[in-house]
CSV table of C-alpha atoms and ligand atoms in Angstrom, one decimal:
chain,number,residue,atom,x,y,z
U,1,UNK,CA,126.8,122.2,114.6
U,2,UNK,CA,126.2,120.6,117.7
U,3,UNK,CA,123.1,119.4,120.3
U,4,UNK,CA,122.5,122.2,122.5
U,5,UNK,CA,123.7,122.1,126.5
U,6,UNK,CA,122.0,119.4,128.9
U,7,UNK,CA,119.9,119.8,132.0
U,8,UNK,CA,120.3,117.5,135.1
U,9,UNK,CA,116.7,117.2,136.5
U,10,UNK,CA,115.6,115.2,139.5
U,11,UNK,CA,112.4,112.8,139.4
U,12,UNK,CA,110.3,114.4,142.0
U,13,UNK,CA,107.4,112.4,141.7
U,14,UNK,CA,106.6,108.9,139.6
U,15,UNK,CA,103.2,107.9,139.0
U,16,UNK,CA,101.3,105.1,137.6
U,17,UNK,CA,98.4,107.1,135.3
U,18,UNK,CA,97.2,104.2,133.3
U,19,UNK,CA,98.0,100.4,132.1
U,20,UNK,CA,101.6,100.5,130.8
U,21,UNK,CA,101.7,104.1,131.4
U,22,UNK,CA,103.7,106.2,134.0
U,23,UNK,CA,104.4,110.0,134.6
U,24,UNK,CA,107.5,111.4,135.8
U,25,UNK,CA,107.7,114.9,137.3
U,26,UNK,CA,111.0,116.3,137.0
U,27,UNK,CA,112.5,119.5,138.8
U,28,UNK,CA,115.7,120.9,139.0
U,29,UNK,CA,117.8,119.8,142.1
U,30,UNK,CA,118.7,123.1,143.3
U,31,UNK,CA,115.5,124.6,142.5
U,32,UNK,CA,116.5,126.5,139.9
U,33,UNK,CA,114.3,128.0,136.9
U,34,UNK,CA,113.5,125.5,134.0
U,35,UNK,CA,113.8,127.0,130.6
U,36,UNK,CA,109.8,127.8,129.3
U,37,UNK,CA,108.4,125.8,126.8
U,38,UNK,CA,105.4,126.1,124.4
U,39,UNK,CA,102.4,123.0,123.5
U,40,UNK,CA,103.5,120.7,121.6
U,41,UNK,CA,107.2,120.7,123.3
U,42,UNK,CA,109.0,117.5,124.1
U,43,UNK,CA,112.6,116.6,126.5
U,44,UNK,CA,114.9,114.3,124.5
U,45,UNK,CA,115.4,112.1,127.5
U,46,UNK,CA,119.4,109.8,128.5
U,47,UNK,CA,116.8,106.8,129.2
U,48,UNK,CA,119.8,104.5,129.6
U,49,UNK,CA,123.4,104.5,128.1
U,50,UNK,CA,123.1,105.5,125.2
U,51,UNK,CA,119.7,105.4,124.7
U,52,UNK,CA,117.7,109.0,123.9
U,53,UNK,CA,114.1,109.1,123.9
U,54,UNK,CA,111.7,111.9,123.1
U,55,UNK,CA,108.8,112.3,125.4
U,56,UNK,CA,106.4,115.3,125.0
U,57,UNK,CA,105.4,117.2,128.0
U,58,UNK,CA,101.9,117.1,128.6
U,59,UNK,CA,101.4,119.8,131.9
U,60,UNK,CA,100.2,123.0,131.2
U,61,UNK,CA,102.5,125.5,129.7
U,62,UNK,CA,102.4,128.1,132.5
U,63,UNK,CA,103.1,125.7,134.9
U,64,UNK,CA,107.2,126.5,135.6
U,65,UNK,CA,109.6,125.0,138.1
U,66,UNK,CA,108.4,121.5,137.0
U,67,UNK,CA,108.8,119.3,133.8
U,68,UNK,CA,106.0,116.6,133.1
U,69,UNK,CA,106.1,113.6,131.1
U,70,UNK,CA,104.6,110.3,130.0
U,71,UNK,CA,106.0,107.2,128.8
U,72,UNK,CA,104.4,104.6,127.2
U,73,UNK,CA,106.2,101.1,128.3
U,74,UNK,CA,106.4,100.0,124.4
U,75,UNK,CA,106.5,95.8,123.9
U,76,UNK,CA,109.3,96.3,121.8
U,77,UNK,CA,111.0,98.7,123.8
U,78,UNK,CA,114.7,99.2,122.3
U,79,UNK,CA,115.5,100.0,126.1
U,80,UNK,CA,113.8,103.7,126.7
U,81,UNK,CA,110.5,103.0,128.0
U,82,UNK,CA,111.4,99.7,129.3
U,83,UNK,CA,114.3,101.4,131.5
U,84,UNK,CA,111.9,104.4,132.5
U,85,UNK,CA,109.5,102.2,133.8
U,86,UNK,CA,111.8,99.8,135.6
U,87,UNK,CA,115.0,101.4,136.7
U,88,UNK,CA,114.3,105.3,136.7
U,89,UNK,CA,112.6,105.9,140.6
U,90,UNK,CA,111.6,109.1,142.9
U,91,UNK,CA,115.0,110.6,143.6
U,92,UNK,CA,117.0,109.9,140.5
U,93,UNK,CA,118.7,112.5,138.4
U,94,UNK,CA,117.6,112.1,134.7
U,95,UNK,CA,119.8,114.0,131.4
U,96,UNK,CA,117.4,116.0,129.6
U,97,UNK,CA,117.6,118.4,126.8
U,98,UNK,CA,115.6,121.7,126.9
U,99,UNK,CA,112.3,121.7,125.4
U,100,UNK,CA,111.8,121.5,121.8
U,101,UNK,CA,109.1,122.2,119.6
U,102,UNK,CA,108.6,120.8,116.2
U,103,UNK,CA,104.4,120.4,116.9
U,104,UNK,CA,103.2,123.9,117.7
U,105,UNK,CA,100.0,125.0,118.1
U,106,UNK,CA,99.6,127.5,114.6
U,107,UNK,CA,98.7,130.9,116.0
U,108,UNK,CA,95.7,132.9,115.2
U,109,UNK,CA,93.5,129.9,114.5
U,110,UNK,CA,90.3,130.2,115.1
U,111,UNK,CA,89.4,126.6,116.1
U,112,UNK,CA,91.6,123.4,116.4
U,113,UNK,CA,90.6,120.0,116.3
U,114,UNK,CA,92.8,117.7,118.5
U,115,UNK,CA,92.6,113.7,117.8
U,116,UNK,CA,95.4,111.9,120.0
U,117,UNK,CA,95.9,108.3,119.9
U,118,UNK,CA,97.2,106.0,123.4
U,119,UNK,CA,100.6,107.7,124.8
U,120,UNK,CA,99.5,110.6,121.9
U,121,UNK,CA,97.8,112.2,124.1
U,122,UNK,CA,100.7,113.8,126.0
U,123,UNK,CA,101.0,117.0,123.6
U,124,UNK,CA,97.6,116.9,122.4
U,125,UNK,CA,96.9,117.2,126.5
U,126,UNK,CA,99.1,120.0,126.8
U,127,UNK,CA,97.7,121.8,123.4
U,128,UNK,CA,94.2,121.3,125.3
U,129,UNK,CA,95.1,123.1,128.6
U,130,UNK,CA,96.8,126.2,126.6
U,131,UNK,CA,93.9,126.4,124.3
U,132,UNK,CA,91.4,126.3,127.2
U,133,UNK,CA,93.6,129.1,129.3
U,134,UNK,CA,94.1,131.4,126.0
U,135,UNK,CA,89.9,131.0,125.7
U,136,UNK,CA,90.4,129.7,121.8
U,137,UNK,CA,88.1,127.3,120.7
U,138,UNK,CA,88.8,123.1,120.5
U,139,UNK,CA,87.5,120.3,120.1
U,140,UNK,CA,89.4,116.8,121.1
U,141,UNK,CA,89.3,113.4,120.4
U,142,UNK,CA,91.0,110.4,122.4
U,143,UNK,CA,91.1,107.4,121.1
U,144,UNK,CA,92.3,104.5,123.2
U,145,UNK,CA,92.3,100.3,122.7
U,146,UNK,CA,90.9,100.3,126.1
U,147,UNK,CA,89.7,102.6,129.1
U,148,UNK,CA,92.4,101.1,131.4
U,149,UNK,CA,94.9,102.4,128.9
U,150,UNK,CA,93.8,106.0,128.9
U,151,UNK,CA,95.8,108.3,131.2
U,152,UNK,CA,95.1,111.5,132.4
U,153,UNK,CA,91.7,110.7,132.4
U,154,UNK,CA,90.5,111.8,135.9
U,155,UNK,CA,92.0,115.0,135.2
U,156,UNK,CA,90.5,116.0,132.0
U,157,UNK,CA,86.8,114.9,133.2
U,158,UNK,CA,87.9,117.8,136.6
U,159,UNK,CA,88.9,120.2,133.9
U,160,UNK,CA,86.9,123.5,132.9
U,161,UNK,CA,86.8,122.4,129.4
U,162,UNK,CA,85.8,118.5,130.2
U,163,UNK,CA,82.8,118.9,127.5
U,164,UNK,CA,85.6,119.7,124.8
U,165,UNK,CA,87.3,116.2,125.6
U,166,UNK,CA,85.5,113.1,123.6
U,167,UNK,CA,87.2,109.9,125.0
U,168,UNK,CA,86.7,106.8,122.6
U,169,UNK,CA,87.2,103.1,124.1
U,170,UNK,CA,88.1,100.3,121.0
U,171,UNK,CA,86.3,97.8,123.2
U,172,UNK,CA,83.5,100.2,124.4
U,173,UNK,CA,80.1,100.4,123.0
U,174,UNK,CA,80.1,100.7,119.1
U,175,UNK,CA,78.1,104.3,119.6
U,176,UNK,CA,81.5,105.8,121.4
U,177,UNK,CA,84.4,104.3,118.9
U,178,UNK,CA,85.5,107.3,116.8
U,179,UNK,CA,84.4,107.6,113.3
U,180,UNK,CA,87.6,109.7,111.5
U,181,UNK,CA,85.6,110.0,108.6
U,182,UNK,CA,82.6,112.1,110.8
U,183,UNK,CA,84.9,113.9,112.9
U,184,UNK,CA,87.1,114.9,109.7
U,185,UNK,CA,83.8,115.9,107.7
U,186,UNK,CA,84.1,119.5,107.3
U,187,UNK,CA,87.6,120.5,106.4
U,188,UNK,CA,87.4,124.8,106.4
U,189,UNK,CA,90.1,127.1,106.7
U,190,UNK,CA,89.9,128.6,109.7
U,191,UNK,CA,90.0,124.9,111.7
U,192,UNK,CA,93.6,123.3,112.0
U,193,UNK,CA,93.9,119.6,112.8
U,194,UNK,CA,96.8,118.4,115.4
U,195,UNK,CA,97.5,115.2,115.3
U,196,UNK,CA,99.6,112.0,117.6
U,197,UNK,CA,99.7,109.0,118.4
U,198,UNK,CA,101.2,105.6,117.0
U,199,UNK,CA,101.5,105.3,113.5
U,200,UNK,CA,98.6,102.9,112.5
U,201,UNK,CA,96.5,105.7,114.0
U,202,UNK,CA,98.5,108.6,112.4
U,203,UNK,CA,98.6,106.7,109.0
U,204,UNK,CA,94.2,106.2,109.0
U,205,UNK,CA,93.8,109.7,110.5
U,206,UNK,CA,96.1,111.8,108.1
U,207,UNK,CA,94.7,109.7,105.0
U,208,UNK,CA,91.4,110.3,105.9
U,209,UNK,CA,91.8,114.1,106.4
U,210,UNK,CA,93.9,114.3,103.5
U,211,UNK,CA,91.3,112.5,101.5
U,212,UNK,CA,88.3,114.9,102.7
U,213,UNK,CA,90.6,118.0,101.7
U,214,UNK,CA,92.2,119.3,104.4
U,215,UNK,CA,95.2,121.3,103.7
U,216,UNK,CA,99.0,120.5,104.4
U,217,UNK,CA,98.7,124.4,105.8
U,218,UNK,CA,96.3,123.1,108.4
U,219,UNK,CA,97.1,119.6,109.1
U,220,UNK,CA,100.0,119.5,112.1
U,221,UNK,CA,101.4,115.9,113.3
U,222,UNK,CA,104.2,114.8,115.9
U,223,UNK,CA,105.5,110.7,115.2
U,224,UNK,CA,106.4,109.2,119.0
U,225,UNK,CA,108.5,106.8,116.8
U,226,UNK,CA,108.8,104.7,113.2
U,227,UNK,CA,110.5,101.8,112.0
U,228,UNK,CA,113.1,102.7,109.6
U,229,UNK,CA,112.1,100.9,106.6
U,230,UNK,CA,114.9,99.1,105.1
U,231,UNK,CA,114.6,98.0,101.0
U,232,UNK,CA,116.5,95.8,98.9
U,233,UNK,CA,116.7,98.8,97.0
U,234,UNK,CA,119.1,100.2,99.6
U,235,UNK,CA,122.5,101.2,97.5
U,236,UNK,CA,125.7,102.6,98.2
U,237,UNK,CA,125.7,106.3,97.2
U,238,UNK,CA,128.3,109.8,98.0
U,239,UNK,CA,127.2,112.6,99.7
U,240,UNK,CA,129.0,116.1,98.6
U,241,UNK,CA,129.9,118.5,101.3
U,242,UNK,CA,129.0,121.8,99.2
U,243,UNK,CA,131.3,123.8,101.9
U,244,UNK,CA,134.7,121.8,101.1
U,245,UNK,CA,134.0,120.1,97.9
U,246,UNK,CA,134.7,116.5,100.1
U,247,UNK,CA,132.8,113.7,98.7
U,248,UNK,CA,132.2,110.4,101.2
U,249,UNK,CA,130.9,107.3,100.8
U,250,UNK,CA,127.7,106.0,102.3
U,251,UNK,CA,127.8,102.1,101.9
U,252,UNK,CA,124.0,100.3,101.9
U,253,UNK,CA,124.8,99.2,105.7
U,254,UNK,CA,125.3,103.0,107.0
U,255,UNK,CA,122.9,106.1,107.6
U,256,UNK,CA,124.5,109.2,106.2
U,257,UNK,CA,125.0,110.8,109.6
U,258,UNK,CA,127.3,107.7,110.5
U,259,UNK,CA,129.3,108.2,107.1
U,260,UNK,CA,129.0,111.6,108.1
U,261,UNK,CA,130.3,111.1,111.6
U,262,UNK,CA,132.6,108.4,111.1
U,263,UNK,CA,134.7,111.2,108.8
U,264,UNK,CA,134.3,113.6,111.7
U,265,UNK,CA,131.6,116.0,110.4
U,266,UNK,CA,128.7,115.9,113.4
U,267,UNK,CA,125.1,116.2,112.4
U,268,UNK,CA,122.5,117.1,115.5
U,269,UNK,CA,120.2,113.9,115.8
U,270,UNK,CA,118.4,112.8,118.6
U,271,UNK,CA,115.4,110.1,117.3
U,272,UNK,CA,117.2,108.8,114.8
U,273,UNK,CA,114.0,107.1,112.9
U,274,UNK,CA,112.9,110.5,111.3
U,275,UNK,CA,110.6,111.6,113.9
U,276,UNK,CA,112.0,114.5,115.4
U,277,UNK,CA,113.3,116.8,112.6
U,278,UNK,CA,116.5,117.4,114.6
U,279,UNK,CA,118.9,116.3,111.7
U,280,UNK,CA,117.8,118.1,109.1
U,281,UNK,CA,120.0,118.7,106.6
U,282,UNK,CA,119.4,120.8,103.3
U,283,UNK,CA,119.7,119.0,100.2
U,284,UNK,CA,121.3,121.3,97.1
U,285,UNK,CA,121.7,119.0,94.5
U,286,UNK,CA,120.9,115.1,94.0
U,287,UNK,CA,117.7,113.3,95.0
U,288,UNK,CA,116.7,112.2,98.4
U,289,UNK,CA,115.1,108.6,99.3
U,290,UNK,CA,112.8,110.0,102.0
U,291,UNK,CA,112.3,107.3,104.9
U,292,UNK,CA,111.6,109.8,107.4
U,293,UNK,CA,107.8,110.8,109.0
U,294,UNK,CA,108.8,114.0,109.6
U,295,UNK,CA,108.2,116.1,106.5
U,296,UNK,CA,104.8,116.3,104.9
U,297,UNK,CA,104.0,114.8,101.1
U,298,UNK,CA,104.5,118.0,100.0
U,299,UNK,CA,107.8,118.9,101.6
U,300,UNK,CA,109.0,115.7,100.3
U,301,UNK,CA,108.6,115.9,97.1
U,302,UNK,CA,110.4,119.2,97.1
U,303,UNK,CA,113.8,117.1,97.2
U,304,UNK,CA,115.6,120.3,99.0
U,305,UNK,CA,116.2,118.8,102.5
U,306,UNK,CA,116.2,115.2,104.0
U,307,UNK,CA,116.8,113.5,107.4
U,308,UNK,CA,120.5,112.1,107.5
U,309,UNK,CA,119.4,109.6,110.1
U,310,UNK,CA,117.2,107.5,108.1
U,311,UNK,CA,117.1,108.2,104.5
U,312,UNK,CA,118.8,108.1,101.8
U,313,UNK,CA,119.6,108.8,98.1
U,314,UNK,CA,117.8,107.6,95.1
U,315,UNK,CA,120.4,109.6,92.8
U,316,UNK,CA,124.3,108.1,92.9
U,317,UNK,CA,124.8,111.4,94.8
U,318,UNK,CA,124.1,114.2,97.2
U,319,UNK,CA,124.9,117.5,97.5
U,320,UNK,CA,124.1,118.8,101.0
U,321,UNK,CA,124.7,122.2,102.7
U,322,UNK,CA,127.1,121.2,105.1
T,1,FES,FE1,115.2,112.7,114.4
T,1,FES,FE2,116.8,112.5,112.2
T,1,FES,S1,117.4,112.6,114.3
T,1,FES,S2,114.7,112.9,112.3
């Protein structure tokens, strides 16, 4: 297994759409097609050496020849957002993979309800403009600290479907703060629930919908990023390759897809915190110490797959299906 090809893309345009937040427009230099994408897609961007971020797109999905994005300059910035904002200008070629989609819109529903939180608000944008141009019905919610830090504003207020948007300020007027536990009232099964943004807000709005009875079926989320939670717990463990029978060693300091690497068998990854899905690897016999914020409850507890990147083992070994 290996990542798919790269694209080479040139930043046509940088923009400033909000405090801490900038959008890059990329195109390809010769002006060539760019591969088509769905809502919910994201580029895994070279930020710097070494360094590969995933950043949603958030223009409309009909709109080809050009690539959107917005990046959030994080405080603790492991050297992504930090570099995009300060060393990536107009001009520059930037490494991109091809649009992937691990948050898509569920087809047929009849209404969704989309709840983005700060930089969240890239696919949840994106989800917004198809649903508007496919006439299906939404509602959204975005939920920002302060009105300097929302983006994309101007634009969503111009749109056709500006009385779909609900924009809510932490330090506006207590009337205008969003209440989860109102707009997640009425759970029924023909609404799905998309959901992004950082993870205190993913953590308070998936608990609360969980809590008033939505469904896993109906309840779609995208993590921008997650600490990888170390424990004291942490052990050494071996991970079975079912193909060959080879057993390897995973010491308490190493990921599995470092083990994995380090004795030459290569494992897709691209977040490596157990956002993105990429590295997911089947799990055939042992069980898994999930760390990742991928997979839902339910998926978890299924023990049949895991993300290499992060997690772990809570038996002495694995089996995987590699
Ligand atoms: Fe993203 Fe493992 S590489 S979940």
């Amino acid at each position: 297994m290996s990542n798919p090809p790269e694209l080479q893309l040139r930043v046509a345009r940088k923009r400033v759409e909000a405090q801490d937040i900038c959008s890059f427009e990329l195109v390809e230099p010769q002006g060539r097609p760019l591969p088509a994408f769905t809502a919910g897609a994201h580029l895994d961007v070279r930020a710097s050496v070494g360094t590969v971020r995933q950043y949603s797109l958030c223009q409309p999905f009909d709109q080809v020849g050009r690539y959107v994005i917005a990046v959030l300059r994080e405080p603790a910035s492991r050297g992504g957002s930090r570099a995009m904002h300060d060393d990536v200008r107009e001009g520059d070629l930037l490494t991109v993979s091809a649009p992937k989609n691990h948050f898509e819109l569920a087809p047929g529903a009849r209404k969704s309800l989309l709840l983005a939180g700060g930089i969240g608000v890239t696919p949840i944008l994106c989800m917004a403009e198809t649903l508007a141009r496919t006439g299906a019905a939404f509602e959204m919610h975005y939920c920002v600290r302060s009105h300097e830090r929302a983006a994309f504003v101007g634009q969503m207020q111009a749109a056709a479907f500006a009385s779909s948007v609900h924009l809510h300020c932490d330090d506006g007027p207590a009337e205008q703060r969003v209440d989860l536990q109102a707009i997640l009232d009425q759970p029924d099964e023909h609404t799905h629930l998309y959901v992004c943004g950082p993870k205190g807000f993913m953590d308070a709005t998936l608990s609360t919908a969980r809590a008033k009875g939505w469904t896993e079926d109906r309840i779609h989320f995208e993590y921008f990023s997650a600490e990888v939670v170390k424990s004291t717990t942490d052990a050494d463990f071996d991970v079975v390759l079912a193909s060959s029978g080879r057993v390897l060693h995973v010491t308490r300091d190493q990921t599995v897809v470092q083990a994995l690497a380090a004795a030459g068998v290569e494992v897709p990854t691209s977040c490596e915190q157990g956002v993105c899905g990429t590295c997911l690897t089947r799990v055939i016999e042992g069980v898994p110490d999930h760390k990742d914020m991928y997979l839902t409850p339910a998926e978890q507890a299924l023990n049949d797959q895991f993300t290499p990147c992060c997690s772990r083992a809570k038996s002495k070994r694995l089996v995987l299906d590699l």
